[in-house]
Amino acid sequence: MTLDANQLSSPQSYNADICILGGGVAGIVIANELAKHFNKVLLLDGGDATYSQSSQDCYAPNKVSKHFPDPTYTRLRFLGGTSNHWLNSTAPLDPIDFEERDWVANSGWPIQFEDIAPYYDKAGHYCGVQNGDFSHETWLSYLNKEGILEQSDSLRFGIAKIASPPTRFFDKYKETLANYKSLQTIKNANVVDIQANEGTVKSITFKSFANDLEHEVKAQKFVMCFGGIENARMLLHFNQKNGNTLGNQHDTVGRYFMDHPTMIPAQIFTSDNAVASNNKNNGEFNINTYLSLTDKALRKNETTNLRMPAFQASNYQISDGISSYHIIKQGIEKGEMAEDFLSHLGRFFGDFDMVLEAFYRQKFSEELFEHANEMGGYELNVMMEQEPVRENRVYLSDKKDKFGIPKVNIDWQLTENDKARLWKSLEATGKELGALSMGRLRMLVERSDRLFGDQMGFGNHHMGTTRMAHSSKEGVVDKDLKVFGCTNLYIAGSSVFSTGGHVPPTLTIVALSIKLAEHLIQGHKHVG
Amino acid sequence: MLDKSKRNFIKYIASSSAFASLNTSALASTISSKLEINSVNISKLVSDIWNKEMPMSAYSYLSQKSISAHTSERRVKEAIQHDFKNDKTILVNGFIISATEAALIATIVS
């Protein structure tokens, strides 16, 4: 049953066994898992069943770091959450992602890959990609990639499965949810406050968009599923009047914020297409391959995880001249000479036909040279793991949204370590490609300023702000996703990731949500 | 669309006029005299990098590998792969190439 909080004309009070705060991917999965086992589950979402500007506006931040995308629209604030516009690219984290790695500060989860692996199968089903099978045995022969990197102990193909059309979680599961008598969904229910006493949350308060009435929910347990940034924002807000006793005893809430930076930092020149990223549809979903470093190579080179799908690129796309033109121009605009200026100048003139091609395409929407569209090589579209550092953080500003919740400031940057590791990984990749006679790799080091500047893209995968850890000194939730210092407050979503790997987080969000639901069910049975 | 044959002509035109299109003003004029960069010789470039980074001459390296003008293509290919496997590589304009490849290119200049 779905209730619209905008229709409530007097203050209401609800009671539930479990109250889930947020109806995105995590919230929907947990609601679906719990509704079969509890008498009363409440699922609250601040948005409606479809997009509304008044709801979306609540996501507007106060301030974000340069280059970091404005999170007002990179997320969606209505039932189904960001699954309403995701690409549905899924892959599990790698075992090494969970390990404490000496060379990656603050790495290491309090759980290991084996703890989450059993849940990937069901998570894959939820995400519309059949199951959790991402194995080489199943997919490399299907994609005609079998045996290509068999001899390599440095390079491997990774597998991604992408449901087509993408799974919109509320659209897909709304009927199932509506059929549970034990589950009530309340939309347009914006959580504004929490009432806690000695580490136990007694109730939460919510408001609708229609009026200023406050409604209360009392529950045995509460699960925050607001999202990667919002979980931190709301927990910081709750902590303001609870003396930082809710997981923030050591100023960790909002810190260790991570995303997946994306860029094209290298090209591969080869006479065959063995390195190319494949894409094949099996009638249900697309299967993609991408280049990646093996565990052994990651350890040997002491670098972080990354994926490197190689896409065919034309002479125009891989042109040095165009890039060098922009670098020279930027320097001139700043009144200074670009670093390695003469090399850029050489590239500009050496590749001037492509510069002219760019000019024609921009000014006249017309193509000039026929060879501009001929294949020139492969571009590596890298998505990289970011080291979790305390300085990257989500924190509250003095500005507030319409419900009185402080807007966030976001400090985010790529560290010099992150940048150095990217080059190290690419160097290892280039050496291995050479050793395998699969081509030559060119690192676009001379474009660093632009690659790590205005050309940097983002997965918009917001992670780490309420990270899982062994203790409150290093994180916000324990291995069961319970908030440190609380008896009955849990968090689900990518905010609990201790490190981010290189994979889009949704499959792991779902797996962790199923695991949390199982934990709550076990606790319920134990009490019962 | 123009075909490939006009590429060199375009480049020639470019070298004499294109820099002005960058709206460079004074800064540009001070360095435009250095446009000889157009004639950068890749072999010279590799040779310079080799001399800077490698402990022995390119000739010596090739001799050590028993590579000469008469060495078979297969044998050279094996030497290249061996270099890559053993981290004997050089970075040239961002390209990761084997020491054998670099030595072969560098020896052309001399």
XYZ file of C-alpha atoms in Angstrom:
638
model
C 0.000 0.000 0.000
C 1.337 3.440 -0.908
C 0.327 6.533 0.998
C 0.943 10.099 -0.143
C 2.146 12.274 2.730
C 0.962 15.329 0.801
C -2.586 14.125 1.546
C -2.118 14.121 5.310
C -4.051 16.999 6.869
C -3.321 16.336 10.512
C -0.248 15.075 12.408
C 0.045 11.312 12.161
C 1.883 8.731 14.217
C 2.986 5.376 12.825
C 4.458 2.298 14.426
C 6.603 -0.269 12.666
C 9.008 -3.107 13.282
C 11.408 -1.627 10.776
C 11.371 1.828 9.239
C 13.366 2.261 6.010
C 14.362 5.831 5.243
C 14.713 6.293 1.498
C 13.104 4.442 -1.416
C 16.018 4.125 -3.806
C 17.767 0.895 -4.766
C 18.860 -0.066 -1.236
C 15.537 0.896 0.345
C 13.455 -1.028 -2.173
C 15.597 -4.167 -1.915
C 15.553 -4.135 1.886
C 11.794 -3.501 1.955
C 11.208 -6.398 -0.419
C 13.389 -8.726 1.627
C 11.940 -7.740 5.015
C 8.260 -7.539 4.156
C 8.015 -11.336 4.056
C 9.330 -11.655 7.607
C 7.997 -8.723 9.613
C 4.492 -7.681 10.547
C 4.998 -4.014 9.829
C 7.614 -2.418 7.592
C 7.487 1.243 6.639
C 9.280 2.604 3.584
C 9.540 6.400 3.475
C 10.699 8.411 0.489
C 11.031 12.159 0.202
C 9.964 12.172 -3.446
C 6.924 11.084 -5.373
C 6.543 8.147 -7.769
C 7.841 10.393 -10.553
C 10.151 13.389 -10.873
C 9.181 16.645 -9.206
C 11.300 19.775 -9.151
C 10.355 20.632 -5.567
C 11.814 17.322 -4.420
C 14.882 17.482 -6.667
C 15.731 20.957 -5.370
C 16.382 19.417 -1.951
C 19.517 17.830 -3.448
C 21.104 21.177 -4.297
C 24.408 21.587 -2.465
C 25.746 24.829 -1.098
C 29.246 24.438 -2.554
C 31.278 21.801 -4.383
C 34.943 21.612 -5.326
C 36.092 22.702 -8.761
C 35.585 20.023 -11.426
C 33.302 17.921 -9.206
C 29.877 17.630 -10.870
C 26.997 19.442 -9.202
C 25.103 16.646 -7.420
C 21.754 18.376 -7.815
C 21.052 16.370 -10.935
C 23.539 13.513 -10.879
C 21.115 11.820 -8.482
C 17.335 11.572 -8.633
C 15.075 12.211 -5.658
C 11.975 10.097 -6.158
C 10.965 6.474 -5.648
C 13.540 4.279 -7.327
C 16.175 6.936 -6.717
C 19.111 7.155 -9.054
C 18.158 3.845 -10.712
C 15.727 6.076 -12.605
C 18.610 7.259 -14.770
C 21.442 4.767 -14.283
C 23.059 2.853 -17.133
C 22.675 -0.459 -15.284
C 26.336 -1.415 -15.662
C 27.022 -4.154 -13.128
C 30.062 -6.061 -11.930
C 31.129 -7.319 -8.515
C 34.001 -5.816 -6.594
C 37.250 -7.814 -6.803
C 38.569 -9.742 -3.775
C 41.585 -7.414 -3.559
C 39.248 -4.434 -3.147
C 38.313 -5.656 0.335
C 41.877 -6.156 1.492
C 43.992 -3.827 3.541
C 46.698 -2.840 1.073
C 49.867 -1.358 2.546
C 50.202 1.001 -0.362
C 46.631 2.396 -0.220
C 45.904 4.590 2.790
C 42.772 3.704 4.758
C 42.121 0.598 2.666
C 40.562 -2.590 4.025
C 36.976 -3.516 4.780
C 35.893 -5.270 7.988
C 34.390 -7.941 5.722
C 36.050 -9.873 2.921
C 34.915 -10.757 -0.585
C 33.832 -14.200 0.642
C 31.372 -12.556 3.036
C 29.531 -10.763 0.269
C 30.028 -13.211 -2.623
C 26.996 -15.371 -1.734
C 24.718 -12.349 -2.211
C 25.896 -11.327 -5.695
C 23.744 -13.969 -7.377
C 20.494 -12.593 -6.003
C 21.794 -9.049 -6.497
C 22.328 -9.807 -10.184
C 18.751 -10.994 -10.414
C 17.494 -7.784 -8.780
C 19.518 -5.727 -11.276
C 18.119 -7.518 -14.306
C 21.338 -9.316 -15.262
C 20.164 -12.816 -14.419
C 22.659 -13.726 -11.687
C 26.075 -13.067 -10.234
C 28.016 -14.989 -12.856
C 30.702 -12.710 -14.252
C 33.181 -15.535 -14.817
C 35.628 -15.854 -17.681
C 34.497 -19.438 -18.167
C 30.988 -18.324 -19.024
C 31.567 -15.129 -20.923
C 34.962 -14.966 -22.667
C 34.145 -17.696 -25.175
C 30.731 -16.111 -25.727
C 32.519 -12.856 -26.569
C 35.257 -14.518 -28.659
C 37.895 -13.377 -26.188
C 38.849 -16.811 -24.950
C 42.580 -17.436 -24.697
C 43.670 -13.924 -25.671
C 45.146 -12.954 -22.308
C 45.535 -16.503 -21.062
C 49.337 -16.222 -21.040
C 49.344 -12.957 -19.125
C 49.770 -12.656 -15.402
C 49.383 -8.871 -15.564
C 46.425 -8.180 -17.806
C 42.961 -9.685 -17.797
C 39.557 -9.030 -19.244
C 36.869 -7.918 -16.838
C 33.208 -8.630 -17.507
C 30.355 -6.157 -17.057
C 26.676 -6.981 -17.546
C 24.281 -4.227 -18.484
C 20.526 -4.769 -18.456
C 18.827 -3.362 -21.515
C 16.544 -1.519 -20.962
C 17.930 -0.528 -17.562
C 16.194 -1.703 -14.406
C 14.221 1.130 -12.858
C 13.848 -0.304 -9.388
C 10.537 1.259 -8.373
C 8.904 0.571 -11.739
C 10.087 -3.017 -11.622
C 9.214 -3.786 -7.995
C 6.310 -1.458 -7.192
C 3.629 -4.107 -7.737
C 5.496 -6.639 -5.640
C 5.878 -4.074 -2.877
C 2.233 -3.038 -3.127
C 1.109 -6.626 -2.633
C 2.706 -6.975 0.795
C 0.165 -6.366 3.521
C 3.045 -5.931 5.921
C 4.615 -3.082 3.947
C 3.470 0.499 3.745
C 5.223 2.947 1.445
C 4.815 6.637 2.204
C 5.878 8.981 -0.568
C 6.605 12.703 -0.248
C 7.710 11.901 3.296
C 10.766 14.034 4.017
C 12.632 13.007 7.146
C 13.543 16.081 9.162
C 14.498 14.878 12.609
C 15.413 11.932 14.780
C 14.717 11.305 18.440
C 17.397 9.203 20.103
C 18.200 8.408 23.679
C 21.391 6.765 24.895
C 22.165 5.303 21.520
C 18.695 4.055 20.747
C 16.598 5.763 18.110
C 13.039 6.050 19.361
C 11.416 7.760 16.417
C 11.876 9.945 13.383
C 9.836 12.890 12.167
C 8.858 13.670 8.610
C 7.116 16.420 6.687
C 5.399 16.564 3.312
C 5.544 19.251 0.640
C 1.892 20.181 1.255
C 2.064 21.779 4.681
C 4.243 22.219 7.743
C 2.744 19.356 9.748
C 5.148 16.952 11.427
C 4.441 13.218 11.431
C 6.127 10.652 13.611
C 7.304 7.080 13.053
C 8.241 4.851 15.974
C 10.053 1.643 15.119
C 12.226 -1.067 16.595
C 14.896 -0.490 14.004
C 15.685 2.173 11.429
C 17.649 1.785 8.210
C 19.003 4.878 6.458
C 18.993 4.469 2.664
C 19.133 8.107 1.635
C 22.048 7.774 -0.805
C 25.825 8.189 -0.960
C 25.839 11.881 -0.066
C 22.499 12.132 1.729
C 23.270 9.404 4.275
C 26.168 11.532 5.515
C 24.167 14.738 5.286
C 21.262 13.383 7.327
C 23.484 11.649 9.875
C 25.470 14.864 10.370
C 22.164 16.691 10.776
C 20.947 14.123 13.330
C 24.249 14.391 15.165
C 23.941 18.138 15.585
C 21.483 17.684 18.410
C 22.827 14.334 19.584
C 26.327 15.415 20.475
C 27.990 13.402 17.686
C 27.052 10.166 19.435
C 25.542 8.616 16.310
C 28.569 7.213 14.520
C 30.447 10.487 14.626
C 32.449 10.048 17.809
C 35.651 10.584 15.841
C 34.502 13.033 13.202
C 34.240 10.368 10.504
C 30.748 11.006 9.129
C 31.016 12.532 5.663
C 34.739 11.880 5.358
C 36.579 9.495 3.001
C 34.265 10.592 0.203
C 35.096 8.844 -3.072
C 33.912 8.752 -6.668
C 35.167 6.991 -9.780
C 37.043 9.535 -11.905
C 36.976 8.735 -15.611
C 39.280 9.908 -18.384
C 41.059 8.945 -21.584
C 44.719 8.986 -20.524
C 46.151 6.553 -23.085
C 45.892 5.179 -26.584
C 46.757 1.780 -27.974
C 48.089 1.282 -31.470
C 47.716 -2.243 -32.737
C 47.047 -4.122 -35.944
C 44.387 -6.418 -34.514
C 41.297 -5.899 -32.420
C 42.148 -8.281 -29.580
C 42.304 -5.443 -27.051
C 38.961 -3.969 -28.082
C 36.073 -3.788 -25.656
C 33.339 -6.158 -26.824
C 29.641 -5.657 -26.474
C 27.166 -8.428 -27.134
C 23.494 -8.743 -26.260
C 22.188 -12.131 -25.203
C 18.561 -11.103 -25.564
C 18.296 -10.093 -21.937
C 21.297 -7.915 -21.250
C 24.535 -6.669 -22.791
C 27.864 -8.222 -21.871
C 30.954 -6.011 -22.062
C 34.637 -6.681 -21.685
C 37.277 -4.290 -20.500
C 41.009 -4.521 -19.848
C 42.065 -4.625 -16.240
C 45.173 -5.414 -14.203
C 45.356 -8.725 -12.393
C 45.688 -8.968 -8.620
C 49.317 -9.912 -9.134
C 50.021 -6.799 -11.211
C 48.181 -4.540 -8.767
C 50.308 -5.885 -5.928
C 53.576 -5.830 -7.876
C 53.086 -2.248 -8.995
C 51.459 -1.176 -5.729
C 48.677 0.522 -7.576
C 44.919 0.865 -7.244
C 42.243 -0.908 -9.227
C 41.023 0.389 -12.559
C 39.100 -0.661 -15.663
C 40.292 0.210 -19.130
C 37.773 -0.522 -21.882
C 39.498 0.075 -25.233
C 37.324 1.680 -27.886
C 38.171 2.114 -31.534
C 38.997 5.745 -32.284
C 39.384 7.690 -35.501
C 42.369 9.803 -36.519
C 40.291 12.796 -35.521
C 39.562 11.435 -32.049
C 43.154 10.581 -31.255
C 44.571 13.750 -32.719
C 47.434 15.231 -30.762
C 47.166 18.524 -32.547
C 43.715 19.374 -31.227
C 44.681 18.587 -27.663
C 47.931 20.528 -27.932
C 46.046 23.461 -29.420
C 43.860 23.634 -26.303
C 46.850 23.298 -23.984
C 48.727 26.101 -25.761
C 45.603 28.247 -25.845
C 44.914 27.750 -22.151
C 48.471 28.766 -21.329
C 48.223 31.873 -23.464
C 44.929 32.850 -21.858
C 46.620 32.660 -18.487
C 49.504 34.742 -19.849
C 52.021 31.955 -19.459
C 53.774 29.410 -21.597
C 52.347 25.906 -21.374
C 54.652 23.321 -19.901
C 56.595 21.555 -22.645
C 55.388 24.251 -25.008
C 57.563 23.366 -27.970
C 56.426 19.769 -27.987
C 52.826 20.939 -28.048
C 53.633 23.305 -30.844
C 55.219 20.471 -32.776
C 52.128 18.345 -32.295
C 49.901 21.226 -33.303
C 51.651 21.663 -36.634
C 52.408 17.998 -37.127
C 48.722 17.229 -36.857
C 47.391 20.396 -38.353
C 44.969 18.707 -40.721
C 43.033 17.412 -37.714
C 43.139 20.848 -36.103
C 41.618 22.200 -39.275
C 39.090 19.373 -39.254
C 38.061 20.382 -35.732
C 37.693 23.971 -36.837
C 35.451 22.957 -39.748
C 33.309 20.685 -37.631
C 32.845 23.339 -34.992
C 32.283 26.339 -37.246
C 30.520 24.824 -40.241
C 29.185 21.489 -38.929
C 30.957 19.953 -41.871
C 33.679 17.359 -42.329
C 36.815 18.208 -44.273
C 39.220 15.278 -44.581
C 38.077 11.786 -45.440
C 40.889 10.225 -43.432
C 39.679 12.001 -40.294
C 37.148 9.237 -39.769
C 39.524 6.386 -40.545
C 40.565 4.289 -37.607
C 43.615 5.665 -35.858
C 43.890 3.389 -32.831
C 42.130 2.645 -29.582
C 41.366 4.969 -26.721
C 41.438 3.671 -23.174
C 38.378 4.960 -21.330
C 39.645 4.549 -17.808
C 37.519 4.432 -14.681
C 39.768 4.415 -11.654
C 39.678 3.639 -7.976
C 40.283 6.573 -5.703
C 42.194 6.335 -2.455
C 39.929 7.159 0.521
C 41.311 10.215 2.298
C 39.803 12.109 5.237
C 40.162 15.460 3.485
C 37.640 14.490 0.819
C 34.386 15.074 2.589
C 30.741 15.995 2.680
C 29.894 18.441 5.451
C 27.072 20.742 6.442
C 26.883 24.394 5.468
C 24.926 27.218 7.056
C 22.433 27.257 4.183
C 19.298 25.138 4.549
C 16.772 23.531 2.207
C 13.020 24.028 2.445
C 12.774 21.473 5.272
C 15.473 23.115 7.347
C 18.092 20.461 6.557
C 21.529 22.059 6.065
C 22.798 21.927 2.496
C 26.104 20.214 1.950
C 29.521 21.440 1.008
C 31.644 18.904 -0.845
C 35.442 18.893 -0.770
C 36.766 16.518 -3.392
C 40.084 16.158 -5.134
C 42.217 13.543 -6.765
C 45.424 13.174 -4.795
C 48.892 13.139 -6.331
C 49.079 9.492 -5.226
C 45.969 8.729 -7.286
C 47.466 10.397 -10.346
C 50.830 8.671 -9.953
C 49.122 5.292 -9.599
C 47.170 5.846 -12.798
C 50.390 6.345 -14.774
C 51.972 3.389 -13.035
C 49.023 1.185 -14.011
C 49.137 2.371 -17.597
C 52.868 1.769 -17.769
C 52.336 -1.785 -16.537
C 49.602 -2.207 -19.151
C 51.820 -0.862 -21.924
C 54.679 -3.173 -20.998
C 52.425 -6.191 -20.935
C 50.818 -5.346 -24.274
C 54.318 -5.096 -25.728
C 55.383 -8.380 -24.181
C 52.309 -10.060 -25.653
C 52.872 -8.419 -29.068
C 49.433 -6.869 -28.795
C 50.434 -3.321 -29.676
C 52.034 -0.244 -28.211
C 50.507 1.993 -25.598
C 50.919 5.702 -25.488
C 50.367 7.545 -22.219
C 49.076 11.058 -22.718
C 51.158 12.447 -19.901
C 51.501 15.797 -21.609
C 47.752 16.258 -21.247
C 47.805 15.736 -17.463
C 46.511 19.170 -16.579
C 43.490 18.745 -18.787
C 42.926 15.065 -17.991
C 42.856 15.807 -14.269
C 41.122 19.117 -14.888
C 38.256 20.088 -17.112
C 38.394 16.849 -19.118
C 37.925 14.627 -16.092
C 34.648 12.755 -16.001
C 32.951 11.040 -13.097
C 30.991 7.862 -12.550
C 28.905 9.894 -10.102
C 29.266 6.973 -7.743
C 29.197 8.623 -4.336
C 30.897 6.356 -1.829
C 32.564 6.158 1.559
C 30.860 8.912 3.561
C 29.546 6.532 6.261
C 32.172 3.879 5.745
C 32.243 0.403 7.191
C 35.091 -0.147 9.643
C 36.298 -2.142 12.627
C 35.779 0.782 14.990
C 34.369 4.277 15.209
C 37.892 5.669 14.901
C 38.049 4.647 11.254
C 34.416 4.586 10.220
C 30.739 5.033 10.881
C 29.131 1.567 10.664
C 30.290 -1.883 11.734
C 30.431 -5.023 9.583
C 26.680 -5.494 10.074
C 26.082 -1.912 8.895
C 24.971 -0.792 12.353
C 25.948 2.758 13.261
C 28.664 2.870 15.926
C 27.202 3.989 19.219
C 23.651 2.999 18.242
C 21.629 -0.068 19.083
C 19.074 0.109 16.290
C 20.211 2.439 13.505
C 21.611 0.936 10.280
C 22.860 2.348 6.995
C 22.719 0.841 3.512
C 24.046 2.127 0.205
C 27.404 2.998 -1.307
C 28.147 5.362 1.580
C 29.197 2.292 3.593
C 31.901 1.253 1.104
C 35.323 1.330 2.738
C 37.017 1.534 -0.658
C 35.432 1.853 -4.072
C 37.234 -0.470 -6.477
C 36.592 0.419 -10.081
C 33.111 -1.005 -10.582
C 29.802 0.861 -10.568
C 28.487 0.344 -7.034
C 24.874 -0.705 -7.533
C 25.359 -4.480 -7.685
C 27.323 -4.319 -4.433
C 24.765 -1.944 -2.897
C 22.102 -4.563 -3.620
C 24.255 -7.441 -2.320
C 24.997 -5.569 0.917
C 21.312 -4.661 1.270
C 20.277 -8.313 0.989
C 22.970 -9.185 3.529
C 21.701 -6.501 5.905
C 18.111 -7.697 5.476
C 19.229 -11.224 6.310
C 20.961 -9.918 9.422
C 17.828 -8.069 10.529
C 15.674 -11.137 9.878
C 18.034 -13.333 11.898
C 17.919 -10.833 14.771
C 14.138 -10.778 14.584
C 13.900 -14.583 14.688
C 16.337 -14.666 17.562
C 14.249 -12.202 19.562
C 11.012 -13.928 18.540
C 36.223 16.413 -48.531
C 39.926 16.720 -49.209
C 41.986 13.614 -49.705
C 45.290 12.701 -48.080
C 47.415 14.170 -50.855
C 46.640 17.671 -49.716
C 47.775 17.049 -46.179
C 51.334 18.225 -46.629
C 50.253 21.351 -48.407
C 47.889 22.182 -45.590
C 50.668 21.626 -43.075
C 52.922 23.983 -45.009
C 50.281 26.660 -45.027
C 49.681 26.022 -41.383
C 53.271 26.582 -40.378
C 53.267 30.057 -41.847
C 49.872 31.335 -40.797
C 48.089 29.182 -38.259
C 49.890 30.380 -35.208
C 48.372 33.801 -35.673
C 44.917 32.283 -35.388
C 45.674 31.423 -31.789
C 45.448 35.100 -30.975
C 48.768 34.855 -29.263
C 50.121 38.403 -29.454
C 53.452 39.155 -27.824
C 54.062 35.806 -26.211
C 53.631 34.064 -29.520
C 56.039 36.254 -31.384
C 58.817 35.652 -28.903
C 58.700 31.961 -29.481
C 57.579 31.747 -33.066
C 61.233 31.884 -34.040
C 61.539 28.426 -32.561
C 59.196 26.888 -35.059
C 61.950 24.643 -36.246
C 60.205 22.154 -34.029
C 58.492 21.117 -37.259
C 61.607 19.374 -38.308
C 62.002 17.366 -35.149
C 63.546 14.124 -36.085
C 62.059 11.206 -34.212
C 65.308 9.332 -34.481
C 67.187 12.241 -32.923
C 64.577 12.464 -30.198
C 64.918 8.787 -29.338
C 68.686 9.058 -29.503
C 68.652 11.960 -27.040
C 66.384 10.122 -24.640
C 68.513 7.010 -24.942
C 71.702 8.885 -24.132
C 70.046 10.513 -21.158
C 68.484 7.444 -19.644
C 70.458 4.377 -20.613
C 73.796 3.379 -19.094
C 75.308 2.210 -22.400
C 75.209 3.305 -26.008
C 72.487 2.072 -28.330
C 75.150 0.232 -30.373
C 76.453 -1.518 -27.288
C 72.981 -2.536 -26.264
C 72.258 -4.059 -29.646
C 75.641 -5.781 -29.678
C 74.965 -7.208 -26.266
C 71.724 -8.606 -27.662
C 73.540 -9.876 -30.747
C 71.323 -7.795 -32.967
C 72.733 -6.539 -36.230
C 71.434 -5.626 -39.665
C 71.448 -9.320 -40.524
C 69.442 -10.520 -37.550
C 66.183 -12.211 -38.496
C 62.872 -10.461 -37.910
C 61.769 -13.251 -35.603
C 64.888 -12.879 -33.466
C 64.414 -9.112 -33.178
C 60.790 -9.650 -32.213
C 61.853 -12.034 -29.478
C 64.357 -9.481 -28.172
C 61.635 -6.840 -28.088
C 59.276 -9.112 -26.153
C 62.074 -10.014 -23.773
C 62.672 -6.315 -23.097
C 59.022 -5.687 -22.323
C 58.891 -8.657 -19.988
C 61.979 -7.453 -18.133
C 61.013 -3.802 -17.775
C 63.637 -2.673 -20.284
C 61.514 0.054 -21.808
C 61.813 3.722 -22.674
C 59.182 6.418 -22.767
C 59.212 8.420 -26.008
C 56.505 11.029 -26.425
C 54.396 8.943 -24.084
C 54.950 5.759 -26.111
C 56.212 2.828 -24.103
C 58.700 1.136 -26.401
C 61.232 -1.592 -25.775
C 64.905 -0.777 -25.355
C 65.649 -2.805 -28.467
C 63.189 -0.761 -30.527
C 64.603 2.449 -29.079
C 68.184 1.369 -29.780
C 67.345 0.453 -33.355
C 65.708 3.835 -33.936
C 68.446 5.741 -32.120
C 71.186 4.165 -34.220
C 69.611 5.541 -37.395
C 70.536 9.094 -36.433
C 74.154 8.318 -35.997
